[in-house]
mmCIF file of C-alpha atoms in Angstrom:
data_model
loop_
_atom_site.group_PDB
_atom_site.id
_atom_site.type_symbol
_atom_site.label_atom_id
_atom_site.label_comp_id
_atom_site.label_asym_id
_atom_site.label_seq_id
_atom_site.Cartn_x
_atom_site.Cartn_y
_atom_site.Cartn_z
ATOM 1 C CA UNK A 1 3.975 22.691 -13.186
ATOM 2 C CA UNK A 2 5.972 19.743 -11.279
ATOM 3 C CA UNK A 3 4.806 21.689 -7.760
ATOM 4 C CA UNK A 4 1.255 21.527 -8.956
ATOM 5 C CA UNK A 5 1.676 17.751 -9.495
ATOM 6 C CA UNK A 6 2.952 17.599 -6.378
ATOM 7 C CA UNK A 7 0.482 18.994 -4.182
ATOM 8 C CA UNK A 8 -2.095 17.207 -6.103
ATOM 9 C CA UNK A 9 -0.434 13.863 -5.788
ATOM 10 C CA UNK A 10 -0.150 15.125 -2.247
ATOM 11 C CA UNK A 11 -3.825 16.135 -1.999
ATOM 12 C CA UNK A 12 -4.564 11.913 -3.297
ATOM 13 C CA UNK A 13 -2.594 11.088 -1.228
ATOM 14 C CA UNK A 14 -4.644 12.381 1.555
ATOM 15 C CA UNK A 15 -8.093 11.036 0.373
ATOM 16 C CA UNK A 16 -6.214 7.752 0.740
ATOM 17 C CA UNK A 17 -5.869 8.160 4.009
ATOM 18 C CA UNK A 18 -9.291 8.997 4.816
ATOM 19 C CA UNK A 19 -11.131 6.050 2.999
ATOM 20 C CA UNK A 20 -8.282 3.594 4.556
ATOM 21 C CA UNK A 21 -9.610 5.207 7.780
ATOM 22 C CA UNK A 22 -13.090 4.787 6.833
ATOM 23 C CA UNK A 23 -12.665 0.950 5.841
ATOM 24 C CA UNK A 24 -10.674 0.342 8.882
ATOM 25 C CA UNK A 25 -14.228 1.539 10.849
ATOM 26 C CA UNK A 26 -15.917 -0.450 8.292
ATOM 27 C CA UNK A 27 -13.340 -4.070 9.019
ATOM 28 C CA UNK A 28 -13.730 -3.051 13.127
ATOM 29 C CA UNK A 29 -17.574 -3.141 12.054
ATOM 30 C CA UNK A 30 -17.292 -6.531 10.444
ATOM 31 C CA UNK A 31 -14.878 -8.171 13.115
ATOM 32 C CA UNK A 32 -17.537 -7.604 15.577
ATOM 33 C CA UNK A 33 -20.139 -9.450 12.814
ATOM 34 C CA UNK A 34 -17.877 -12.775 12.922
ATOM 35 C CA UNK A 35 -17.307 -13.180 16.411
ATOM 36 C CA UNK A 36 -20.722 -13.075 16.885
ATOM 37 C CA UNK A 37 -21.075 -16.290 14.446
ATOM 38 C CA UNK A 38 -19.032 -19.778 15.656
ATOM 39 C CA UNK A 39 -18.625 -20.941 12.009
ATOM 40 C CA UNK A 40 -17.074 -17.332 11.432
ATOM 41 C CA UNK A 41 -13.977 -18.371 13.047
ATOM 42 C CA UNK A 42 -11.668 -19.367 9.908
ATOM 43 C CA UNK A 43 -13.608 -16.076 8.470
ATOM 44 C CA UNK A 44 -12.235 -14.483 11.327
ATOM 45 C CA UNK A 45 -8.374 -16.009 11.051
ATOM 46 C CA UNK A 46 -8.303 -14.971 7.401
ATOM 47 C CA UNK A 47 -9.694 -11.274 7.950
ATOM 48 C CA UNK A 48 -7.047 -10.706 10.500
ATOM 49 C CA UNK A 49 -4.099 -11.781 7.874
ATOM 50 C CA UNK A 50 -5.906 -9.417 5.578
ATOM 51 C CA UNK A 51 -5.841 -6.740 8.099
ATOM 52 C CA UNK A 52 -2.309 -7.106 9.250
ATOM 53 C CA UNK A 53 -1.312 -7.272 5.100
ATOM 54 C CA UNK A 54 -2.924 -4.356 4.995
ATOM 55 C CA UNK A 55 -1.442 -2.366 7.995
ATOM 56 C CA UNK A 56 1.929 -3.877 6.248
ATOM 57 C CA UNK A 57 1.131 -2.378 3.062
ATOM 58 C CA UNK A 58 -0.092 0.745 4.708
ATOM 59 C CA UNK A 59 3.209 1.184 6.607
ATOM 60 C CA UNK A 60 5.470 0.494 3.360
ATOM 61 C CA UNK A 61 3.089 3.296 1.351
ATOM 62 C CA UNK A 62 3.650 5.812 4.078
ATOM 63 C CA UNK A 63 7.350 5.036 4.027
ATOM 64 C CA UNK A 64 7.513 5.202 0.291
ATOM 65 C CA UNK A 65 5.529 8.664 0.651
ATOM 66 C CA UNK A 66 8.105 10.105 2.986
ATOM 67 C CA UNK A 67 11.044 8.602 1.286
ATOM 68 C CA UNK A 68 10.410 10.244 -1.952
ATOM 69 C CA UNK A 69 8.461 13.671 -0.450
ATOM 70 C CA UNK A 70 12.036 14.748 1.913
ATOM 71 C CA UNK A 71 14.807 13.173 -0.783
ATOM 72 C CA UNK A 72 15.996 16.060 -2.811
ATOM 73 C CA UNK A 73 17.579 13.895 -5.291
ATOM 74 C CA UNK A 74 14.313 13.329 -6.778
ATOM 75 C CA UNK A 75 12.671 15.888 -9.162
ATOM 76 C CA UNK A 76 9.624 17.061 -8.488
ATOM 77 C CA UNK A 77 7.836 15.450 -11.494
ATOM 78 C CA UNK A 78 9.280 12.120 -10.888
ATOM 79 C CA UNK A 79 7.743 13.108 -7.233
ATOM 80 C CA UNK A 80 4.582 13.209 -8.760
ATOM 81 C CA UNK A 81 4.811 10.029 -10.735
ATOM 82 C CA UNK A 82 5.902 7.993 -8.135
ATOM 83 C CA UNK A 83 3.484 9.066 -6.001
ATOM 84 C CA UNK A 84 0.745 8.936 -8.034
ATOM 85 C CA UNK A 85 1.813 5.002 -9.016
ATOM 86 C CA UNK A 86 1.946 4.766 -4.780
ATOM 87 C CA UNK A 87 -1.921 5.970 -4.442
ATOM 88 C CA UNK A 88 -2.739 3.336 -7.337
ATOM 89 C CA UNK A 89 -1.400 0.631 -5.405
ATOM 90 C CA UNK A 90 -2.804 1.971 -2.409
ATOM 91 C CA UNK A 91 -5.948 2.125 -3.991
ATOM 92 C CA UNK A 92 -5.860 -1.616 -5.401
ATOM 93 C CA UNK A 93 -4.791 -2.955 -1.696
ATOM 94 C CA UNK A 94 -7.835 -0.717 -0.321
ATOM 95 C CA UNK A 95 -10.292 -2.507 -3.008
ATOM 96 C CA UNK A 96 -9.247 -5.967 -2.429
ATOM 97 C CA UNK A 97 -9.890 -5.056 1.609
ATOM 98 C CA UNK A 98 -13.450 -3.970 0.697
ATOM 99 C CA UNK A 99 -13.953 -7.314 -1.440
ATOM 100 C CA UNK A 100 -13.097 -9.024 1.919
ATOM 101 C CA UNK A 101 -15.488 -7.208 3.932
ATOM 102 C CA UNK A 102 -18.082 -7.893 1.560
ATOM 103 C CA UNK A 103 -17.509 -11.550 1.250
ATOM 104 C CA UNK A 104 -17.858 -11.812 5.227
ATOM 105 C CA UNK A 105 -21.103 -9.769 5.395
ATOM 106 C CA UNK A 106 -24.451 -11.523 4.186
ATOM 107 C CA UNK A 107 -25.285 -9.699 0.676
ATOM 108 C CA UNK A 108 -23.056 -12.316 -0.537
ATOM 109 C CA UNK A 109 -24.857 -16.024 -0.638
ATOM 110 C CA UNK A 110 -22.224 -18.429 0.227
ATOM 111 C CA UNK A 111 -20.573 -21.217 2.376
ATOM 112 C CA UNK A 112 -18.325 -20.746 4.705
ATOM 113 C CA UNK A 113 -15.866 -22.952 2.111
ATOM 114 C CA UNK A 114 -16.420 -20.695 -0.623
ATOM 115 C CA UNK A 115 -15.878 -17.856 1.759
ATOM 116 C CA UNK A 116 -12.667 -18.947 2.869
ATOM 117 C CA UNK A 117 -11.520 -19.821 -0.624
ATOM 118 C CA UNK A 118 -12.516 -16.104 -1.512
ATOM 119 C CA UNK A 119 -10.680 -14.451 1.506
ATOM 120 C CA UNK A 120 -7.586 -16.588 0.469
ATOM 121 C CA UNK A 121 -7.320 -15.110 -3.097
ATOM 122 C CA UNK A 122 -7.581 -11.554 -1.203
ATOM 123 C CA UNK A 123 -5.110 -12.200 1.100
ATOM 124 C CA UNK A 124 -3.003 -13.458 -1.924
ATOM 125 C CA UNK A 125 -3.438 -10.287 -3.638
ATOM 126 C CA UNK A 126 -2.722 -8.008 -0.757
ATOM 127 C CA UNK A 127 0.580 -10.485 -0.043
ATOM 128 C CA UNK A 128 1.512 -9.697 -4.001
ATOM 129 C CA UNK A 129 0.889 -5.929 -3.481
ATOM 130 C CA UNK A 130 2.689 -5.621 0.167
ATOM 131 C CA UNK A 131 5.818 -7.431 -1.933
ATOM 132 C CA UNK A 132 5.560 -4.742 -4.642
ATOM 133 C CA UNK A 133 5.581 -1.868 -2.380
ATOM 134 C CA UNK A 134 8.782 -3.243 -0.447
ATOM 135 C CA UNK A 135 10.378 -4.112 -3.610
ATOM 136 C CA UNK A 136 9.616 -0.767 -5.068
ATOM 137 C CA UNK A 137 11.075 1.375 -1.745
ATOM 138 C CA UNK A 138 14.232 -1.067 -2.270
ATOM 139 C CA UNK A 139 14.694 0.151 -5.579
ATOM 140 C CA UNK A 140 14.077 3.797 -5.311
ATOM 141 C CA UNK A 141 16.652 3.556 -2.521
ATOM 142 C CA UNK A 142 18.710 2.058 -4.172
ATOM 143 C CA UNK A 143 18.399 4.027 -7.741
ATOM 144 C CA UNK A 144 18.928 6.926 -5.171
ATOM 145 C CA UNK A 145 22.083 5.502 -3.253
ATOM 146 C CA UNK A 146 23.885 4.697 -6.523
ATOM 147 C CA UNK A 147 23.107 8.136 -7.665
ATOM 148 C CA UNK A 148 24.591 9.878 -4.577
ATOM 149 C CA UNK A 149 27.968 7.537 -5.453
ATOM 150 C CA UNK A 150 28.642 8.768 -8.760
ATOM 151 C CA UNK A 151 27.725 12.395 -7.143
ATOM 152 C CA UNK A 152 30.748 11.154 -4.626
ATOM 153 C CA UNK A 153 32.841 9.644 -6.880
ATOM 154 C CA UNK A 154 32.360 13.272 -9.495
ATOM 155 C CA UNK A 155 33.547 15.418 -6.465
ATOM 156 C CA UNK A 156 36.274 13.089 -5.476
ATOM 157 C CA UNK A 157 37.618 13.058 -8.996
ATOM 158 C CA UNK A 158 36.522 16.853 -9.525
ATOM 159 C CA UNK A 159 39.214 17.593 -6.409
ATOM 160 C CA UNK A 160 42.261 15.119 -8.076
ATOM 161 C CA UNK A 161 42.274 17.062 -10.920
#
């Protein structure tokens, strides 16, 4: 049953990958759009932090992935859970980058101001998500080191006795 979870959280995991590919051809798309436009500049500054947050949240979902796929201290249904909770986040960081994309392109009626102010609150949530992930491989590590201690520590006292 836990292998089943994992190869599906695997298998979602995957799909991730391919729409964060397809909205990276969709944010190359749009960069092209705001060069084009002078006033696009700031539009421009603030889609770049939003594309570097989300290369940075990218990188710390991959390493979460691979942390908790190859540690064998982990059970395979806690494998599952975590990384179904990873493609969630993943998910949410790829939904806020859409939401920028669409505030830069046209179907949305509004000032470069109001666009700005809009790309800032993204960039704010992708900066709160990017923190979660890091804080979230820091404590999995962690949970894991302390385990591997008192493993030590058994074996060590296991051998006095």
């Amino acid at each position: 049953k836990s292998a089943m979870f994992f190869s599906k959280s695997l298998a979602e995991a995957g799909k991730q990958f391919e729409k964060l590919k397809e909205l990276k051809d969709k944010y190359e798309e749009q960069m092209k759009l705001v060069k084009v436009v002078n006033s696009a500049i700031a539009n421009g500054k603030q889609m770049l932090k939003i594309k570097n947050n989300l290369s940075l949240i990218t990188s710390e979902y991959s390493k979460g992935i691979n942390f908790i796929k190859n540690e064998p201290l982990i059970e395979n249904e806690s494998k599952s859970k975590l990384m179904k909770g990873y493609s969630v986040k993943l998910a949410e960081s790829l939904d806020h980058f859409e939401d920028a994309s669409n505030f830069i392109s046209d179907s949305f009626q509004m000032n470069d101001a109001e666009r700005i102010k809009m790309l800032n609150e993204t960039n704010e949530k992708l900066e709160f998500e990017k923190g979660f992930l890091i804080y979230l491989n820091n404590k999995i590590k962690y949970n894991v080191l302390v385990i591997k201690e008192k493993k030590r520590e058994r074996c060590v006292l296991n051998q006095g006795v």
